[in-house]
Coordinates of C-alpha atoms in Angstrom, one line a residue:
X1 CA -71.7 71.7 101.7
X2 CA -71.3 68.8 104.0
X3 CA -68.6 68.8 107.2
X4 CA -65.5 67.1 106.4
X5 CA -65.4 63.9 106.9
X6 CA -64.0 62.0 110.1
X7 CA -62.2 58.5 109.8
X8 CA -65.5 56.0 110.2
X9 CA -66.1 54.6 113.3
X10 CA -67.8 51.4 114.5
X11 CA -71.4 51.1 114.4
X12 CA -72.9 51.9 118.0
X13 CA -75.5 49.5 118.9
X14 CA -78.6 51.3 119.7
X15 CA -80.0 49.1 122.1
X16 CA -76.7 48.6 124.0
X17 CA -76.3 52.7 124.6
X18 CA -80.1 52.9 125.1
X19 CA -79.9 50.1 128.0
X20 CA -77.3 52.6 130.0
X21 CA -79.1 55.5 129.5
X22 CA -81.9 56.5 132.2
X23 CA -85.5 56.9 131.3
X24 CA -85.7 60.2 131.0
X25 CA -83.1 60.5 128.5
X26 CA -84.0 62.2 125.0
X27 CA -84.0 60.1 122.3
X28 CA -84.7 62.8 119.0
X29 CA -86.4 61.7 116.1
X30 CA -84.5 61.0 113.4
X31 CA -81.0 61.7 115.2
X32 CA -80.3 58.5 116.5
X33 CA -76.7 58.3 114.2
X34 CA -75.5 61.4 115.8
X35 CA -75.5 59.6 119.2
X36 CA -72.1 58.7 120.3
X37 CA -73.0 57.5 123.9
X38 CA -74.1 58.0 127.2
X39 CA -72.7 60.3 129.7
X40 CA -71.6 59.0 133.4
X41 CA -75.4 60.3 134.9
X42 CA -76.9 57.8 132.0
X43 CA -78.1 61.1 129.4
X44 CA -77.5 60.6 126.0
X45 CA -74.3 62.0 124.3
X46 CA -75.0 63.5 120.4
X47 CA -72.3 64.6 118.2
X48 CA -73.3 68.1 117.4
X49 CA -71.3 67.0 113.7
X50 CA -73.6 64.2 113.4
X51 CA -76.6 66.1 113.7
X52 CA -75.3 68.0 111.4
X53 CA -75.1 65.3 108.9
X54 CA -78.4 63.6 109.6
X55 CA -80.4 67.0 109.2
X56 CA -78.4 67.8 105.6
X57 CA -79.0 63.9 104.3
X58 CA -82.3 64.6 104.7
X59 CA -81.9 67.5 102.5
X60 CA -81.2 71.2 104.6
X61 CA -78.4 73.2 103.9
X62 CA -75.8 73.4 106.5
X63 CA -77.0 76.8 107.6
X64 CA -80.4 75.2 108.1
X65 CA -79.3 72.1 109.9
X66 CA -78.0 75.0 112.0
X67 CA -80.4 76.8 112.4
X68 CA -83.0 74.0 113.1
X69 CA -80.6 72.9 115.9
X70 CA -80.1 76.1 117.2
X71 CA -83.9 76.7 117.8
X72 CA -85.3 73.2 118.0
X73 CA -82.6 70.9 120.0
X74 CA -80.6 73.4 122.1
X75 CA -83.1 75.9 122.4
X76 CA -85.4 72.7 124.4
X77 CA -85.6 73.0 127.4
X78 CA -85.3 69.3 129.3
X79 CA -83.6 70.3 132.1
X80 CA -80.5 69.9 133.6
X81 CA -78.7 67.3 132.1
X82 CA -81.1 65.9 129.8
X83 CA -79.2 65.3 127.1
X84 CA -75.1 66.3 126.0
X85 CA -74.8 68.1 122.4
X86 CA -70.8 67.5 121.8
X87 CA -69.0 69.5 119.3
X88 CA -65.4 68.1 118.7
X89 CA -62.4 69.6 119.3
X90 CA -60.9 71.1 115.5
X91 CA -64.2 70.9 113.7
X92 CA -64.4 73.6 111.2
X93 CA -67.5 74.2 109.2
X94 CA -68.1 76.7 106.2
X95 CA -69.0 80.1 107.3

């Protein structure tokens, strides 16, 4: 099952958020629609939603989008502050 959808918002413009982020911000394959910005030290911002959504149009279920997140993006290891994984206030996702 997919999480509920939020009102749409504007396209971000790759290159534009790309040209504020620092070099060694993490740009993850394949996740580049769950990126909602750049954070005020130039790391990339990803809605933790969006990833969501990205991983189950590619065909996972929503516990293995979690899962794959779980162990393959937040269990990285970049650093400090190499990259911002934002879950939104009042997202609510199947159990």
């Amino acid at each position: 099952m997919m999480p509920p959808k939020r009102p749409e918002r504007p396209q971000l413009d790759l290159d534009f958020i790309m040209d504020g982020a620092v070099d060694e911000a993490i740009l993850f394959d394949q996740l580049e629609d769950a990126i909602v910005g750049v954070d005020h030290n130039g790391y990339l911002v990803y809605s933790h939603e969006q990833m969501l959504r990205c991983f189950m149009e590619q065909g996972m279920t929503q516990e293995e989008a979690f899962e794959w997140i779980d162990f393959n993006i937040l269990g990285f290891n970049g650093g400090d502050g190499f990259t911002i994984i934002m879950q939104e206030r009042g997202t609510k996702y199947d159990a």
